[in-house]
Amino acid sequence: LAMAATRSVMRAVRVFEFGGPEVLKLQSDVLVPVPKENQVLIKVHACGVNPVETYIRSGTYARKPALPYTPGSDVAGVIESVGEQVTTFKKGDRVFTLETLSGGYAEYAVAAANRVFPLPDKLDFKQGAAIGVPYFTAYRALFQKGCAKAGESVLVHGASGGVGLAACQIARACGLKVLGTAGTEEGMNMILRNGAHQAFNHRDPNYTERIKACTGPGGIDIIIEMLSNVNLDADLQLLSRAGRVMVVGCRGRIEINPRDTMSKESSIIGVSLFLATEEERHECATAVLDGIEAGWLKPVVGLEYPLEKVAKAHEDIICSSGARGKMVLLL
């Protein structure tokens, strides 16, 4: 008990009710969590912001955490302490996470040791916070669910955000022909610098015709789709025979004609990193760490916010005119 009385406190974002960005409350008297068996405590230097965190916060998502909670899963930082039976990490190690148990929008976060990975010196903490969800999701969409093969073509629809840039880098490194769309000139240039062979502006009314002209009658083998409630109907027209649309992001309903899938025996496949098995996560981690070592996996950091501006970050990730890299909170 005496020990509990001296436990230190930290700043952390807490959500006490579901709702808009204004429900994100920064508090300075949150107890620093203690790692249990097979867990580690990380001093957080940066935390990624993902669109899914805004859906969960609004209360409209399939997954609802118990209130109050701290959002955030992709953190990068330094191991502060380890729980019993942890042999893979020690105090002072630089790491990044795929998810946390206590929430990443905080000065300290507890994570299961098997969801934590070494952060090589060639990447800084901001880049470390841009690896977890985007790269694991992109790899899962392309290979575990999309069965991508070298020589196939992939269209990354909304390629300038965290998952999109990750998909471009991974697909290019694995021998696919990579096309990407973005909503700004800057976004298009960014995806060309990160693996895309060609870029298209999805605000151009004729952009799908330009993509068709580029791919020829064969069509596209795989589409990685970040905004399926807007693009799915058009995506089905762009696919090759046996082509597949990987639904990575969606913000609502859309009407499609299922006949479009029959004429090409094409597939619409949902992607959820949350449902990955232990083996699948291990496969993703291996591919990601290999990519960092090989030098082609280079996370692009976009907008940066201090913890005090977390509500603005949640607003901007949904309402901004075009993504340019992974959004991060800095601590």
XYZ file of C-alpha atoms in Angstrom, residues 73-327:
255
model
C -2.329 2.365 -30.172
C 0.812 3.236 -32.206
C 3.354 4.641 -29.802
C 7.093 5.024 -30.071
C 9.314 5.642 -27.096
C 11.665 4.098 -24.593
C 11.088 1.144 -22.242
C 10.711 2.509 -18.708
C 10.206 -0.814 -16.925
C 9.226 -4.414 -17.660
C 6.830 -6.814 -15.946
C 7.687 -10.325 -14.831
C 8.766 -12.871 -17.455
C 9.700 -10.199 -20.020
C 13.104 -11.119 -21.443
C 12.905 -9.486 -24.898
C 13.196 -5.870 -23.656
C 14.960 -3.929 -20.932
C 14.806 -0.378 -19.549
C 16.185 2.110 -22.084
C 15.329 0.139 -25.273
C 13.843 2.173 -28.134
C 10.580 0.576 -29.275
C 7.355 0.996 -31.235
C 4.016 -0.709 -30.643
C 1.172 -2.138 -32.655
C -1.272 -1.536 -29.806
C -1.299 -0.555 -26.139
C -3.354 -1.757 -23.194
C -3.619 1.553 -21.350
C -3.873 3.951 -24.347
C -1.201 5.800 -26.294
C -2.332 9.430 -25.952
C -0.378 9.642 -22.691
C 3.115 10.209 -21.299
C 3.399 6.519 -20.370
C 1.684 3.476 -21.835
C 1.558 -0.203 -20.945
C 1.666 -2.725 -23.791
C 1.821 -6.506 -24.065
C 5.440 -7.434 -24.782
C 4.403 -9.377 -27.917
C 2.881 -6.187 -29.406
C 6.129 -4.249 -28.978
C 9.020 -4.194 -31.465
C 12.541 -2.755 -31.466
C 12.814 0.662 -33.143
C 16.037 0.798 -35.172
C 18.262 3.864 -34.730
C 17.784 4.866 -38.383
C 14.171 5.911 -37.586
C 13.191 8.663 -35.148
C 10.310 8.409 -32.650
C 7.877 10.273 -34.927
C 8.529 7.719 -37.665
C 8.249 4.943 -35.086
C 4.736 6.153 -34.236
C 3.846 5.901 -37.943
C 4.667 2.190 -38.360
C 2.253 0.012 -36.365
C -1.296 0.298 -37.655
C -0.476 1.688 -41.157
C 2.192 -0.827 -42.206
C 0.614 -3.879 -40.586
C -2.746 -2.944 -42.174
C -1.178 -2.345 -45.599
C 0.696 -5.650 -45.497
C -2.433 -7.519 -44.358
C -4.537 -5.910 -47.117
C -2.013 -6.637 -49.871
C -0.797 -10.123 -48.981
C -2.760 -11.839 -46.218
C -6.174 -10.880 -47.605
C -5.429 -9.613 -51.143
C -3.002 -12.410 -52.156
C -0.887 -9.902 -54.119
C 1.821 -11.266 -56.377
C 4.813 -9.649 -58.051
C 3.831 -8.447 -61.521
C 0.248 -7.605 -60.562
C -1.090 -4.060 -60.583
C -2.405 -2.299 -57.490
C -4.352 0.956 -57.209
C -4.061 2.607 -53.808
C -7.164 4.786 -53.557
C -6.280 7.570 -51.126
C -2.562 6.867 -51.159
C -1.196 9.935 -49.364
C -2.280 8.983 -45.818
C -0.503 6.649 -43.404
C -1.889 3.337 -44.722
C -1.772 4.533 -48.339
C 1.915 5.460 -48.291
C 2.713 2.217 -46.470
C 0.854 0.265 -49.191
C 2.765 2.096 -51.943
C 6.146 1.364 -50.356
C 5.386 -2.298 -49.638
C 3.796 -3.000 -53.041
C 6.690 -1.366 -54.915
C 9.280 -3.275 -52.892
C 7.445 -6.539 -53.659
C 7.382 -6.054 -57.427
C 3.852 -4.786 -58.097
C 2.930 -2.038 -60.551
C 1.707 0.730 -58.240
C -0.860 3.412 -59.066
C -2.047 5.859 -56.429
C -4.594 8.640 -56.008
C -4.447 11.753 -53.853
C -6.504 14.934 -53.574
C -3.718 17.506 -53.888
C -0.661 18.174 -56.058
C 1.507 17.822 -52.953
C -0.116 14.473 -52.121
C 0.457 13.211 -55.671
C 4.134 14.161 -55.541
C 4.447 12.459 -52.176
C 3.064 9.137 -53.423
C 5.370 9.244 -56.462
C 8.326 9.684 -54.080
C 7.112 6.682 -52.047
C 6.778 3.914 -54.582
C 3.903 4.771 -56.914
C 4.724 4.489 -60.628
C 1.865 6.855 -61.464
C -0.340 9.246 -59.515
C -3.862 10.528 -60.216
C -5.870 13.339 -58.647
C -9.158 11.883 -57.388
C -10.693 15.379 -57.449
C -10.357 15.424 -61.243
C -13.808 14.407 -62.610
C -12.185 12.230 -65.327
C -9.563 10.543 -63.187
C -11.063 7.034 -63.502
C -10.886 7.354 -67.308
C -7.219 8.281 -66.981
C -6.610 5.199 -64.835
C -8.370 3.000 -67.423
C -6.243 4.502 -70.188
C -3.155 3.715 -68.150
C -4.045 0.106 -67.330
C -5.537 -0.820 -70.700
C -8.315 -3.390 -71.161
C -6.856 -5.733 -68.543
C -7.842 -3.538 -65.604
C -6.378 -3.462 -62.106
C -5.714 -6.600 -60.071
C -6.017 -5.123 -56.576
C -7.512 -1.886 -55.244
C -6.635 -0.803 -51.701
C -9.653 1.319 -50.771
C -9.574 3.918 -47.976
C -12.984 5.495 -48.670
C -15.220 2.728 -49.946
C -18.461 4.614 -49.246
C -17.423 7.026 -52.036
C -15.379 4.867 -54.418
C -16.579 1.257 -54.322
C -18.983 1.503 -57.276
C -16.285 3.053 -59.496
C -13.676 0.585 -58.197
C -15.689 -2.370 -59.521
C -15.484 -0.867 -63.038
C -11.689 -0.624 -62.804
C -10.939 -4.208 -61.767
C -9.372 -6.935 -63.872
C -10.861 -10.398 -64.159
C -10.660 -11.961 -60.649
C -9.637 -8.544 -59.352
C -10.268 -7.645 -55.730
C -11.136 -4.520 -53.795
C -9.680 -4.468 -50.300
C -11.925 -2.369 -48.045
C -9.555 -0.708 -45.576
C -11.622 2.396 -44.798
C -15.301 3.326 -44.927
C -17.390 6.178 -43.534
C -20.901 5.190 -44.539
C -23.116 3.335 -47.013
C -22.922 3.090 -50.804
C -25.051 1.549 -53.531
C -23.387 -0.880 -55.944
C -24.561 -3.263 -58.636
C -23.494 -6.818 -57.676
C -23.618 -7.726 -61.383
C -20.323 -5.823 -61.706
C -18.665 -8.539 -59.605
C -20.219 -11.352 -61.669
C -18.948 -10.150 -65.024
C -15.333 -10.404 -63.792
C -15.688 -12.818 -60.866
C -14.228 -10.048 -58.772
C -14.241 -9.827 -54.966
C -14.883 -7.199 -52.311
C -12.882 -8.121 -49.209
C -12.979 -6.370 -45.843
C -9.727 -5.829 -43.939
C -9.467 -5.570 -40.150
C -6.091 -5.687 -38.451
C -7.989 -6.255 -35.197
C -8.932 -9.763 -36.410
C -5.387 -10.860 -37.291
C -4.202 -14.060 -35.599
C -0.966 -14.232 -33.606
C 0.737 -15.933 -36.592
C -0.512 -13.273 -39.004
C 0.715 -10.476 -36.755
C 4.091 -12.192 -36.530
C 4.238 -12.404 -40.343
C 3.400 -8.682 -40.627
C 6.057 -7.801 -38.044
C 8.704 -9.848 -39.843
C 7.922 -8.141 -43.170
C 7.937 -4.689 -41.561
C 11.207 -5.151 -39.656
C 12.835 -6.582 -42.809
C 11.627 -3.525 -44.739
C 13.171 -1.158 -42.202
C 16.454 -3.054 -42.362
C 16.438 -3.118 -46.169
C 15.807 0.641 -46.213
C 12.642 0.818 -48.321
C 10.293 1.138 -45.347
C 10.447 4.845 -44.503
C 7.405 6.185 -42.648
C 6.307 9.636 -43.795
C 5.238 11.866 -40.909
C 2.525 14.401 -41.710
C 0.936 16.880 -39.332
C 2.317 16.980 -35.774
C 0.371 18.080 -32.694
C 1.188 18.500 -29.010
C -1.042 16.503 -26.641
C -2.970 19.713 -25.789
C -4.168 19.910 -29.413
C -5.549 16.363 -29.585
C -9.121 17.521 -30.345
C -7.812 19.520 -33.324
C -5.924 16.443 -34.558
C -9.146 14.371 -34.444
C -10.982 17.103 -36.337
C -8.258 17.453 -38.982
C -7.824 13.736 -39.715
C -11.491 13.536 -40.787
C -12.010 16.995 -42.295
C -8.674 17.919 -43.905
C -8.505 18.546 -47.647
C -5.963 15.805 -48.270
C -3.683 13.623 -46.175
C 0.078 13.997 -46.412
C 1.666 11.279 -44.314
C 0.869 9.940 -40.871
C -0.528 12.294 -38.250
